[in-house]
mmCIF file of C-alpha atoms in Angstrom:
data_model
loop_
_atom_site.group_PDB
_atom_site.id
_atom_site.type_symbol
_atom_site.label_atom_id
_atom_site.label_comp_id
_atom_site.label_asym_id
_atom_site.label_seq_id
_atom_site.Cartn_x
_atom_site.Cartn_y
_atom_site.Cartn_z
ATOM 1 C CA UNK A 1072 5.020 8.473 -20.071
ATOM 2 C CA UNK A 1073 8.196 6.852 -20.892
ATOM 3 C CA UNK A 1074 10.488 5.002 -18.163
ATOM 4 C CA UNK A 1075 14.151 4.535 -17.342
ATOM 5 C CA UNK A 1076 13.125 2.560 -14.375
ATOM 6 C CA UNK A 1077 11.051 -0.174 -13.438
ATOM 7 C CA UNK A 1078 9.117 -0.572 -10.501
ATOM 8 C CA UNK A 1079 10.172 -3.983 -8.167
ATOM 9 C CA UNK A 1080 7.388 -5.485 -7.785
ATOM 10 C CA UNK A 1081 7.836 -8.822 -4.916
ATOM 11 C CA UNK A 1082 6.352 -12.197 -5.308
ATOM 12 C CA UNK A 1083 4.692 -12.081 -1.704
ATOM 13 C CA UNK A 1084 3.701 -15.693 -0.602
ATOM 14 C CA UNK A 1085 4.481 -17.740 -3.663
ATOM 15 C CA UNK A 1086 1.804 -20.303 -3.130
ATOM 16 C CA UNK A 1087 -0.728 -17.592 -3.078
ATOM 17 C CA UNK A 1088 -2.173 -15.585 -5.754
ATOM 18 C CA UNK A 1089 0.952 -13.134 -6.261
ATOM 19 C CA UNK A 1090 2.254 -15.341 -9.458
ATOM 20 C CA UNK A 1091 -1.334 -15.655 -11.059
ATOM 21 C CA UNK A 1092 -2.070 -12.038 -10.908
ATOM 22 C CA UNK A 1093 1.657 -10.910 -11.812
ATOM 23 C CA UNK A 1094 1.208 -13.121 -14.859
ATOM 24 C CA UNK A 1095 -2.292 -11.868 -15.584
ATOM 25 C CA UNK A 1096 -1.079 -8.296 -15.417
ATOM 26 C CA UNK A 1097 2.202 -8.554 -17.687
ATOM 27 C CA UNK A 1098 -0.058 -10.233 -19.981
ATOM 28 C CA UNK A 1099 -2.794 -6.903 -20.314
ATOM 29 C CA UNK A 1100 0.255 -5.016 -19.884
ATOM 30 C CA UNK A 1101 -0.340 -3.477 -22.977
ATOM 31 C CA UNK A 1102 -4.149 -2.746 -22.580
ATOM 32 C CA UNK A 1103 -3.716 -1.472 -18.626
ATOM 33 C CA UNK A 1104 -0.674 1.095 -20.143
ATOM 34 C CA UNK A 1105 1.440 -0.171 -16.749
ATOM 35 C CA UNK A 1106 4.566 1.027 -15.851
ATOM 36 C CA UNK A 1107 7.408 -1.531 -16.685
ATOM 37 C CA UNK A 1108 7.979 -3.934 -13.464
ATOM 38 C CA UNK A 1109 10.738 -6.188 -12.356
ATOM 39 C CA UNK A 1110 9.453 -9.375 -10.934
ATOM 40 C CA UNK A 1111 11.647 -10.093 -7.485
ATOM 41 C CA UNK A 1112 11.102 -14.250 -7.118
ATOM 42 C CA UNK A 1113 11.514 -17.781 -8.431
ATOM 43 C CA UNK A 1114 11.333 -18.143 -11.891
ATOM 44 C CA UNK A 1115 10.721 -21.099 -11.978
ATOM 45 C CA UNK A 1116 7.270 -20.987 -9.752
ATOM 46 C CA UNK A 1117 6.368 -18.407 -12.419
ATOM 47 C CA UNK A 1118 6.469 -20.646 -15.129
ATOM 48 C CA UNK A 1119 4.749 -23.313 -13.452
ATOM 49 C CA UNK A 1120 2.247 -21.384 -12.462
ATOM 50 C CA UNK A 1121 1.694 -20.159 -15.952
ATOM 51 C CA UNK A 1122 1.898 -23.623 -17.804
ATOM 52 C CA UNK A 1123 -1.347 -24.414 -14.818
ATOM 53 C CA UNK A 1124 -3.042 -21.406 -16.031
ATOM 54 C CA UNK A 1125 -2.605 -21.938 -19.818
ATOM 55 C CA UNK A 1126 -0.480 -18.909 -20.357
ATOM 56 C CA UNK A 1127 2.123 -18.466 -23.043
ATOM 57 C CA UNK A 1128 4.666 -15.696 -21.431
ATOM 58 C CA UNK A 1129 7.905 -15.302 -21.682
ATOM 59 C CA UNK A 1130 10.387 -15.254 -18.404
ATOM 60 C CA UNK A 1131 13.391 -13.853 -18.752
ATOM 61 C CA UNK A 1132 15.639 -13.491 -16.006
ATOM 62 C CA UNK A 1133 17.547 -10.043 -15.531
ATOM 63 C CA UNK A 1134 18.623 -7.248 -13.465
ATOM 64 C CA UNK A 1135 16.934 -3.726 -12.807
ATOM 65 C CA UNK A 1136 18.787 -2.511 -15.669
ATOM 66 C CA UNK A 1137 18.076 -4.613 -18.249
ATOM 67 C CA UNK A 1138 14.174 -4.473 -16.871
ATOM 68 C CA UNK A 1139 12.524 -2.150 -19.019
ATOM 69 C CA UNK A 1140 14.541 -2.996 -22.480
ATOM 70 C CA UNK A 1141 12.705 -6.643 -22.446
ATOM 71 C CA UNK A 1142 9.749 -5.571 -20.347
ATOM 72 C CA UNK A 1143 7.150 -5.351 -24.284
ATOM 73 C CA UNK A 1144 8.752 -8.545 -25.192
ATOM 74 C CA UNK A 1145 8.918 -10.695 -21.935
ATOM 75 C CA UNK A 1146 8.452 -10.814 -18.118
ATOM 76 C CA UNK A 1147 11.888 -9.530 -16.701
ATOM 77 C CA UNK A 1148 12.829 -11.450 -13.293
ATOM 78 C CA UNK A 1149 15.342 -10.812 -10.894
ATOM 79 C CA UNK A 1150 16.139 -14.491 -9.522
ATOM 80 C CA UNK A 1151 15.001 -15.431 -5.860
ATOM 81 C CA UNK A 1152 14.514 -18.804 -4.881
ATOM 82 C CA UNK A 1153 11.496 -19.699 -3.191
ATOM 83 C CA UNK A 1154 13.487 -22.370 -0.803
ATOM 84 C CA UNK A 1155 11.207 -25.048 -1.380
ATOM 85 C CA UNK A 1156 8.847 -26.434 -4.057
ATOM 86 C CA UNK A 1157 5.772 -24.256 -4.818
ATOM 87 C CA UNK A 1158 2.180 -26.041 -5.091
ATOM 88 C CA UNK A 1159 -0.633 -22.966 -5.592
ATOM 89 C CA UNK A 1160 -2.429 -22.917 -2.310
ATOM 90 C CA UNK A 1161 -0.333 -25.160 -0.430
ATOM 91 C CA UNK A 1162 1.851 -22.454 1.541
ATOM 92 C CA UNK A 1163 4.866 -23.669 3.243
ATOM 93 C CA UNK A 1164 7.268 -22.065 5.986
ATOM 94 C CA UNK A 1165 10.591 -22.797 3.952
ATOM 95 C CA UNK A 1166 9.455 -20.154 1.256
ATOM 96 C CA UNK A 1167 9.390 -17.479 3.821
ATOM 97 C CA UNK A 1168 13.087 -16.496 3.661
ATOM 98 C CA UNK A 1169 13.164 -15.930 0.097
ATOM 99 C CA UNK A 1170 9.323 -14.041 0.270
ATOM 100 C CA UNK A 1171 11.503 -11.843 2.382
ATOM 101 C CA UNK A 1172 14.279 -11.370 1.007
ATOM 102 C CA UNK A 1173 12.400 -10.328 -2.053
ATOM 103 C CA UNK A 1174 10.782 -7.784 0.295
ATOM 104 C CA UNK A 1175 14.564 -6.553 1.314
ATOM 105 C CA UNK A 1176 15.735 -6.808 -2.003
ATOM 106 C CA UNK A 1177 13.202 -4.164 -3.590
ATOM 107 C CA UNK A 1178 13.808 -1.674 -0.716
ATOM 108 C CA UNK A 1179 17.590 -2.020 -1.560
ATOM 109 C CA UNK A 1180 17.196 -1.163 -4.864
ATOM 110 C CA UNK A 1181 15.092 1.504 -4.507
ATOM 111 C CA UNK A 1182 17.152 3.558 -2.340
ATOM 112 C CA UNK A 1183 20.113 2.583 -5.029
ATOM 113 C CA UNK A 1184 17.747 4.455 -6.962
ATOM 114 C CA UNK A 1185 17.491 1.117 -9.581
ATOM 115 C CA UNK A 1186 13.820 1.183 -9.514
ATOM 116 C CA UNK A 1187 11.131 3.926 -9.276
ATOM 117 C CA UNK A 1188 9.531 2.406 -6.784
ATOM 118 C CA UNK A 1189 8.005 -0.770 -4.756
ATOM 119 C CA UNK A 1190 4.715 -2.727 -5.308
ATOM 120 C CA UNK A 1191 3.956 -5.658 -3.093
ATOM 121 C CA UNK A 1192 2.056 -8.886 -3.709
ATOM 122 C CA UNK A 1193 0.702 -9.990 -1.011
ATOM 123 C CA UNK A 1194 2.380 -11.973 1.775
ATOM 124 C CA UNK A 1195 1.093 -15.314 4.450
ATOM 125 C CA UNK A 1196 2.357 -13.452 8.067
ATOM 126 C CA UNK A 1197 1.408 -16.925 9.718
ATOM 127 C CA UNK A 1198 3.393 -18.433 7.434
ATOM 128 C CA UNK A 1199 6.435 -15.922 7.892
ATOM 129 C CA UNK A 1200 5.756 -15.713 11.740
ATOM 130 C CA UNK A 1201 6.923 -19.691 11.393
ATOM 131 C CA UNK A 1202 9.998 -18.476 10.387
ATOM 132 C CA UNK A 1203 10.499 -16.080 13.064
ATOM 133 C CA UNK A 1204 9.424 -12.773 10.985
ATOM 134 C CA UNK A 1205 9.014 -10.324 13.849
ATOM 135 C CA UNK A 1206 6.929 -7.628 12.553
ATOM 136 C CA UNK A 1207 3.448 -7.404 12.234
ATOM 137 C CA UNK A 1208 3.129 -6.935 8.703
ATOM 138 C CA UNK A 1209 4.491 -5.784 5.126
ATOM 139 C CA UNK A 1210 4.249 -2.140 6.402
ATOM 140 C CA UNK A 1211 5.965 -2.412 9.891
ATOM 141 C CA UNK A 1212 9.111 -4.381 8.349
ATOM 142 C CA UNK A 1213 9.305 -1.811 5.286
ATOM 143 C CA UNK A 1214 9.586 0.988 8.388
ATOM 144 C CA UNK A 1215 12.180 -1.069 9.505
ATOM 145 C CA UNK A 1216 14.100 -1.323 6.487
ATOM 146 C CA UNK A 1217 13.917 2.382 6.020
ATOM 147 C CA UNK A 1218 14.830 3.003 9.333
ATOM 148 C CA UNK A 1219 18.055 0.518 8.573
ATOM 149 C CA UNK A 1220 18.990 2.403 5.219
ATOM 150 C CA UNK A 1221 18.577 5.871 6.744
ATOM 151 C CA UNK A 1222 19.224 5.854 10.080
ATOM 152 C CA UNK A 1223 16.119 7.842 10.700
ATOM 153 C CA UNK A 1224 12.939 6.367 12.582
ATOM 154 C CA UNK A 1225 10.025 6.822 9.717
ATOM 155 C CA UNK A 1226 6.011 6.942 10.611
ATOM 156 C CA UNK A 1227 4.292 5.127 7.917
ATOM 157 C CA UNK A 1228 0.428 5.890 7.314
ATOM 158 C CA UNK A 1229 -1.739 3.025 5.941
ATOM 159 C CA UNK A 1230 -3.904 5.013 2.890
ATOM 160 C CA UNK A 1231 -6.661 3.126 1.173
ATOM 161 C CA UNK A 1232 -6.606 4.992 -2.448
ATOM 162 C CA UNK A 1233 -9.426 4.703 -5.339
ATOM 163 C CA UNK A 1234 -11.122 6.123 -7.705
ATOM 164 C CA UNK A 1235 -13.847 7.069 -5.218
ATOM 165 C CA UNK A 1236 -12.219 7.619 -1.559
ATOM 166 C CA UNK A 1237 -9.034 8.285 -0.305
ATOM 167 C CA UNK A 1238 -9.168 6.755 3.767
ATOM 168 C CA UNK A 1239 -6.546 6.416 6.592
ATOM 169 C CA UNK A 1240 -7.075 4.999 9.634
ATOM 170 C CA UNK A 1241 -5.560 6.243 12.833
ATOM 171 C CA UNK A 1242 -5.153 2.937 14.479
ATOM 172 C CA UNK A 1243 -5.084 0.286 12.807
ATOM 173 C CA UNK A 1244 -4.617 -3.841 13.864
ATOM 174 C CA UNK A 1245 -5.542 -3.575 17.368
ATOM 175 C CA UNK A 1246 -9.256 -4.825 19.206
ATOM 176 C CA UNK A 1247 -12.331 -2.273 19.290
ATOM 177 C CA UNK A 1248 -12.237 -2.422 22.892
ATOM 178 C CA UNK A 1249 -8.461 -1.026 23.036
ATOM 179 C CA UNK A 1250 -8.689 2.206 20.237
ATOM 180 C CA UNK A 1251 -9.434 5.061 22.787
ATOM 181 C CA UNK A 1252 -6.859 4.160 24.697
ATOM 182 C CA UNK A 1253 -4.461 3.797 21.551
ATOM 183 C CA UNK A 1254 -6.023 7.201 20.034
ATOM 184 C CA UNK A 1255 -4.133 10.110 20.807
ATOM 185 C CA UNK A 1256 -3.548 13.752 20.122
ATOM 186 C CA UNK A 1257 0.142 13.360 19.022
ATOM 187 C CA UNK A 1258 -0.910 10.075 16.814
ATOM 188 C CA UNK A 1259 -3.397 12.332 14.733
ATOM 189 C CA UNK A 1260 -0.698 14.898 14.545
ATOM 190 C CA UNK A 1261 1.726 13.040 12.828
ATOM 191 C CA UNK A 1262 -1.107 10.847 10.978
ATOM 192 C CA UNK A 1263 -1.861 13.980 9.578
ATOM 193 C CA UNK A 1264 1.137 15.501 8.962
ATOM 194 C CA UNK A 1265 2.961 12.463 6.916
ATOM 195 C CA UNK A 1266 -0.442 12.100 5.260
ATOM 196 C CA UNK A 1267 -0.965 16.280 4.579
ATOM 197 C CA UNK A 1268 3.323 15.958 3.775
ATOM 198 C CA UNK A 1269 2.563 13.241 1.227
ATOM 199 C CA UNK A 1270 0.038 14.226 -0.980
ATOM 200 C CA UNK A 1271 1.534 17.006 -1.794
ATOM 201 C CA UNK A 1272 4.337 15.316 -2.506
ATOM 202 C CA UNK A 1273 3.276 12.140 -4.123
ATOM 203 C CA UNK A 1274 -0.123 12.867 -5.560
ATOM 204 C CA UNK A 1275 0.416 16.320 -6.155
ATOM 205 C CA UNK A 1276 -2.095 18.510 -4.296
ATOM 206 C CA UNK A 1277 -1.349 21.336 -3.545
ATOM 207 C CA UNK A 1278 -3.285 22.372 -0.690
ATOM 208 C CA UNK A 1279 -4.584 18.692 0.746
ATOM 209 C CA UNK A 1280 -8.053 18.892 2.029
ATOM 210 C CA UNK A 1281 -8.183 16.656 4.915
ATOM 211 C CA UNK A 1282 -11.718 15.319 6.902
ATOM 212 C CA UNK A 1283 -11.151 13.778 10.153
ATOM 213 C CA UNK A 1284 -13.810 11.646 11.361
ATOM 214 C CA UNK A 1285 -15.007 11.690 15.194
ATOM 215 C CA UNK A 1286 -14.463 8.382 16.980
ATOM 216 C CA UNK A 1287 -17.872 7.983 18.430
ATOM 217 C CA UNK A 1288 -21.526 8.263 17.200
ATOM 218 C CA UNK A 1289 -22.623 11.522 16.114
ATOM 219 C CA UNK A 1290 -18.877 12.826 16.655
ATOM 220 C CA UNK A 1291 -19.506 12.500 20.304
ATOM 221 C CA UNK A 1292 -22.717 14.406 19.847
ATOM 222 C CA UNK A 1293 -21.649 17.371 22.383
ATOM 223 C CA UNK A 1294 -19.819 14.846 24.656
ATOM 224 C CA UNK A 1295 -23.039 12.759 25.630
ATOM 225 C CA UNK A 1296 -21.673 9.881 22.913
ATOM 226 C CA UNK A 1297 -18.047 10.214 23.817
ATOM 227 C CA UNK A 1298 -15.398 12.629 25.408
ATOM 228 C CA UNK A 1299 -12.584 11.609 22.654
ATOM 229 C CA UNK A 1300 -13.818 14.437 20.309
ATOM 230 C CA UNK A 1301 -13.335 17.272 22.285
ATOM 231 C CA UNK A 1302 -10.341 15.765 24.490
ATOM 232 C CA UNK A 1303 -8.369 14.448 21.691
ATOM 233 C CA UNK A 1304 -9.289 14.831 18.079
ATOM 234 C CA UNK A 1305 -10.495 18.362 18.219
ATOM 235 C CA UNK A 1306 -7.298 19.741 19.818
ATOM 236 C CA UNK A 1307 -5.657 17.962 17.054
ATOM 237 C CA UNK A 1308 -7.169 19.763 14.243
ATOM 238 C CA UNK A 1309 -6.992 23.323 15.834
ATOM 239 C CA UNK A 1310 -3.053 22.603 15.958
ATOM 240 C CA UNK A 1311 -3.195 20.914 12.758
ATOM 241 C CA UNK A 1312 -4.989 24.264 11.151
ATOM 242 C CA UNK A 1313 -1.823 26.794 13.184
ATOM 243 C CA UNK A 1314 0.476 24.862 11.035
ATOM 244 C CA UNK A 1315 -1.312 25.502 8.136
ATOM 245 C CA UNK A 1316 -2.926 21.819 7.166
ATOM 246 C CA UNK A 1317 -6.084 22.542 5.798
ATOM 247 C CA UNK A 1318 -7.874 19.747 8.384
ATOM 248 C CA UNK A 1319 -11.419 20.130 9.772
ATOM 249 C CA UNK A 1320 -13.628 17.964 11.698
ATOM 250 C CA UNK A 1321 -14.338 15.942 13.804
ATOM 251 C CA UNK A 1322 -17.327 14.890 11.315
ATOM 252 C CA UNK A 1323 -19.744 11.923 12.682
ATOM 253 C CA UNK A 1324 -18.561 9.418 10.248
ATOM 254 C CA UNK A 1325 -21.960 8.119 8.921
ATOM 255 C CA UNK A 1326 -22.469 11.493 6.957
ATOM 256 C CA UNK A 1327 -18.864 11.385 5.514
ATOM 257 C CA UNK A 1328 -18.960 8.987 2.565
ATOM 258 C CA UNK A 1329 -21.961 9.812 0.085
ATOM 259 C CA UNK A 1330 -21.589 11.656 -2.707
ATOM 260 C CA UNK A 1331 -21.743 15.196 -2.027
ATOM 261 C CA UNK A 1332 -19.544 14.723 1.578
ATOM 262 C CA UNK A 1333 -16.657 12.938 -0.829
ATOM 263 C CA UNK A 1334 -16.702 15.984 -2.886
ATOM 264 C CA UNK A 1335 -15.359 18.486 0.336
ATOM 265 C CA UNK A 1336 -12.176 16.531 0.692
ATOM 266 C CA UNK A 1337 -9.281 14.801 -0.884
ATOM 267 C CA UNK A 1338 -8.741 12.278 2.117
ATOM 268 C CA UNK A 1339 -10.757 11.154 4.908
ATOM 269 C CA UNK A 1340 -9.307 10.226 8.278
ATOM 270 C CA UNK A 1341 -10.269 7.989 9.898
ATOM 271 C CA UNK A 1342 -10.171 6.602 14.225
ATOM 272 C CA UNK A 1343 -9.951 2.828 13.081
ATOM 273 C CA UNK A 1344 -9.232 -0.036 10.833
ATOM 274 C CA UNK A 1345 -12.947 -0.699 9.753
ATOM 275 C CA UNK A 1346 -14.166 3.405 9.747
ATOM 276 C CA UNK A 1347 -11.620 3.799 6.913
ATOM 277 C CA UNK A 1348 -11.750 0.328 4.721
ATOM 278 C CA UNK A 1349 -15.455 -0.606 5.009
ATOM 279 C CA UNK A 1350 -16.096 2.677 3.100
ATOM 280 C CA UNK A 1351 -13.080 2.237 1.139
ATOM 281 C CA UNK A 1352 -13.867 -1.253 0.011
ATOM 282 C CA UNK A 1353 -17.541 -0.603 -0.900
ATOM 283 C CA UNK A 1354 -17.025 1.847 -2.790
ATOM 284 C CA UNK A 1355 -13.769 0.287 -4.787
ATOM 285 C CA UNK A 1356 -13.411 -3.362 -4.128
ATOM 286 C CA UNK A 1357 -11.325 -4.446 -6.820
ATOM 287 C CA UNK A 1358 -9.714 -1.170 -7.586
ATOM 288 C CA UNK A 1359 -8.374 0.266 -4.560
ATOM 289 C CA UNK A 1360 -4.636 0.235 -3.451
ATOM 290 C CA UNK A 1361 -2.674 -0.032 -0.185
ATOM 291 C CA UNK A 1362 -0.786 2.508 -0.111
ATOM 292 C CA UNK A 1363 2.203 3.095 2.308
ATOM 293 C CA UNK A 1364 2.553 7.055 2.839
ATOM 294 C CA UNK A 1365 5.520 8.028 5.530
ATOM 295 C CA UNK A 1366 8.236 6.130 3.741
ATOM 296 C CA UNK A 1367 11.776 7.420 1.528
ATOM 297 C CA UNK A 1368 10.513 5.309 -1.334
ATOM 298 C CA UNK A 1369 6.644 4.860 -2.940
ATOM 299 C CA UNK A 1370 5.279 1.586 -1.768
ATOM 300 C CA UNK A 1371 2.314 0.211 -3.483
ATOM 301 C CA UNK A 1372 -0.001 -2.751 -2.824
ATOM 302 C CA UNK A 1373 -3.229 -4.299 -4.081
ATOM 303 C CA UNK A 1374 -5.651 -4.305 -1.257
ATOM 304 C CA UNK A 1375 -6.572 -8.218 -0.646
ATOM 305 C CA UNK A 1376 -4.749 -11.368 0.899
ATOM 306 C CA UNK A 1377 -3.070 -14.432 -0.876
ATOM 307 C CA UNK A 1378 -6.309 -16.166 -1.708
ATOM 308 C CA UNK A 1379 -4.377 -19.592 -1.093
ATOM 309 C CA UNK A 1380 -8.235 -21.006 -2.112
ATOM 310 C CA UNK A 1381 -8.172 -19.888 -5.687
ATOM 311 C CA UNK A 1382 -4.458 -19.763 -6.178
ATOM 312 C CA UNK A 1383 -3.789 -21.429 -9.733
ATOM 313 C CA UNK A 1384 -7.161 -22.103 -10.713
ATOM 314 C CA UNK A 1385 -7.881 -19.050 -13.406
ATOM 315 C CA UNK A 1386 -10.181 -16.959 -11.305
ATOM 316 C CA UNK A 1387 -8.125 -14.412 -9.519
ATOM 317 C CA UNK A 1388 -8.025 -10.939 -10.607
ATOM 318 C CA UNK A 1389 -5.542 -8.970 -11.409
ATOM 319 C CA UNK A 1390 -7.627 -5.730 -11.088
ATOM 320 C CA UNK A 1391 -6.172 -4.446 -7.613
ATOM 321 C CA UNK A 1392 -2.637 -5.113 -8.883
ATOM 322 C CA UNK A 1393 -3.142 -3.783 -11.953
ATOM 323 C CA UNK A 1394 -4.145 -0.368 -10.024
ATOM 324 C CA UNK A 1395 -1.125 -0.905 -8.051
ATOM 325 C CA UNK A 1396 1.167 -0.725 -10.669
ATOM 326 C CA UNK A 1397 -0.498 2.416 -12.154
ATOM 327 C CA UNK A 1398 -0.318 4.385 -9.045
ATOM 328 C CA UNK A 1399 2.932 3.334 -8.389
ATOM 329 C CA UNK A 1400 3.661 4.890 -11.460
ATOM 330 C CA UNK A 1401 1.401 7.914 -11.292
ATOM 331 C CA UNK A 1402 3.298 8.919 -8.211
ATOM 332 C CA UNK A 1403 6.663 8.188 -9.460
ATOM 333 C CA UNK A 1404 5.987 10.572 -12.220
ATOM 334 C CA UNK A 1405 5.223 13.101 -9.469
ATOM 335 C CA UNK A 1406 9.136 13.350 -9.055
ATOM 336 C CA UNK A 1407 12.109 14.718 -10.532
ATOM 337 C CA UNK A 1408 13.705 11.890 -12.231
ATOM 338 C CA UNK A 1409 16.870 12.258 -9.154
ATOM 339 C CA UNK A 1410 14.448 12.035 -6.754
ATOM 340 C CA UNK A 1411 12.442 8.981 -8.239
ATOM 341 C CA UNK A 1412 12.178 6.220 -5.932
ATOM 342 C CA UNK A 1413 14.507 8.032 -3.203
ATOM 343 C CA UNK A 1414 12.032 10.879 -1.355
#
């Protein structure tokens, strides 16, 4: 489909992977069929990066609305200075105020409605918590900024999409040891309800089948496993059902990701970090996408780090990004063009 937008996309950590595989990507641009992307970084660490991989692209710097006239033709980039000189893999604190302003800068312009949309390389938070960052990650400070442009406290919901699974989890970056005492009725609810809210939304489903796993083994097998399944997550589900969100469970989680259990359900929730991305990362490594449901604007990732260890050596992938970038589109297409980049 044609676009009058591009998506921002953010340099994340400049000394990580983010240049190689934004370079990589523009290149197969053509084969991938991607959605037309503004690059939000340093120009300059762009070029360098490409002269260390061999690659013959053009950089041209521009604005959102020049983006998509150049985007066959060359790499459009919105200027950001790093703040420091770039070496691939050598990260360095002075880089993390432009890193984020890149971050602020494609939020801005989405809710200008400049750009359809944001995709995220990935980011260093030691490096930014040098700086003084004070959020725990990409997702938390893209709340924030939402929160800051509307005035309006948002819930964002982690989703793990690809071609195989779609997973949540509940909870998310805390220890085993503290989840049931993090795991609650009214944190299902509204995991549920952004998520349910979304894909209709976003992805288009119209009546989102949801799974929701149990927490313990066997789903609590009766309560002999585990009181959290009938205390917390089945209560959940009966409200979740009164409103109308097609949500059943709680399902022990080792039946829920072969073959014929995928096929019940468009998206499986799940209690914690590892019950949703171990099954979401097995069964699409390279191709799945971080995807931040619960926010005014689509927000895209690929799903792996800054791979400071292979950063300008030729052997990163571009796969996950790629996927990014499509899905980012996908969902933007989803939308009345008014709405693009806005809802």
């Amino acid at each position: 489909m044609p676009f009058d937008r591009p998506l921002a996309l953010t340099q994340g950590d400049p000394a990580g992977i983010g240049p190689d595989i934004t370079l990589a990507a523009w290149t197969a641009r053509r084969t991938h069929g991607i959605a037309p992307f503004l690059f939000l970084g340093d120009p300059a660490v762009l070029a360098s990066r490409a002269a260390l991989l061999g690659l013959d692209v053009v950089i041209r710097e521009t604005d959102a609305d020049g983006a998509v006239s150049i985007f066959e033709n060359a790499l459009p980039v919105l200027p950001i200075p790093a703040g420091a000189e770039v070496a691939a893999g050598e990260p360095h604190v002075a880089t993390a105020r432009g890193t984020i302003e890149a971050i602020e800068t494609a939020v801005s312009l989405s809710f200008a409605g400049k750009t359809l949309g944001v995709v995220t390389n990935p980011i260093a938070k030691s490096v930014l918590y040098q700086a003084g960052f004070g959020f725990p990650g990409h997702t938390e400070f893209l709340a924030d900024l939402a929160h800051k442009h509307t005035g309006t406290p948002v819930r964002p919901v982690m989703l793990l999409a690809g071609p195989k699974l779609r997973a949540i989890p509940v909870t998310i970056h805390i220890p085993l040891k503290d989840i049931p005492a993090a795991l609650t009725e009214t944190l299902i609810l509204e995991t549920c309800r952004v998520t349910h809210h979304d894909l209709k939304v976003r992805f288009g489903i119209d009546q989102p089948r949801i799974a929701i796993a149990g927490l313990n083994p066997h789903a609590g097998e009766d309560g002999t496993m585990g009181t959290e399944e009938r205390d917390i997550i089945h209560p959940a589900i009966v409200k979740l059902r009164a409103e109308g969100i097609n949500a059943f469970g709680p399902l022990p989680a080792d039946t829920m990701f072969h073959d014929e259990a995928r096929s019940r359900y468009d998206v499986a929730i799940c209690m914690y970090h590892d019950q949703a991305l171990i099954p979401a990362k097995a069964l699409g490594f390279d191709t799945s996408v971080n995807v931040t449901l619960g926010l005014p604007f689509i927000r895209t990732s690929p799903d792996h780090g800054t791979a400071f260890g292979i950063a300008g050596k030729g052997v990163a992938r571009e796969t996950s990004l790629v996927e990014a970038i499509r899905l980012a589109g996908a969902m933007a297409g989803t939308m009345t063009p008014s709405l693009a980049g806005r809802i």
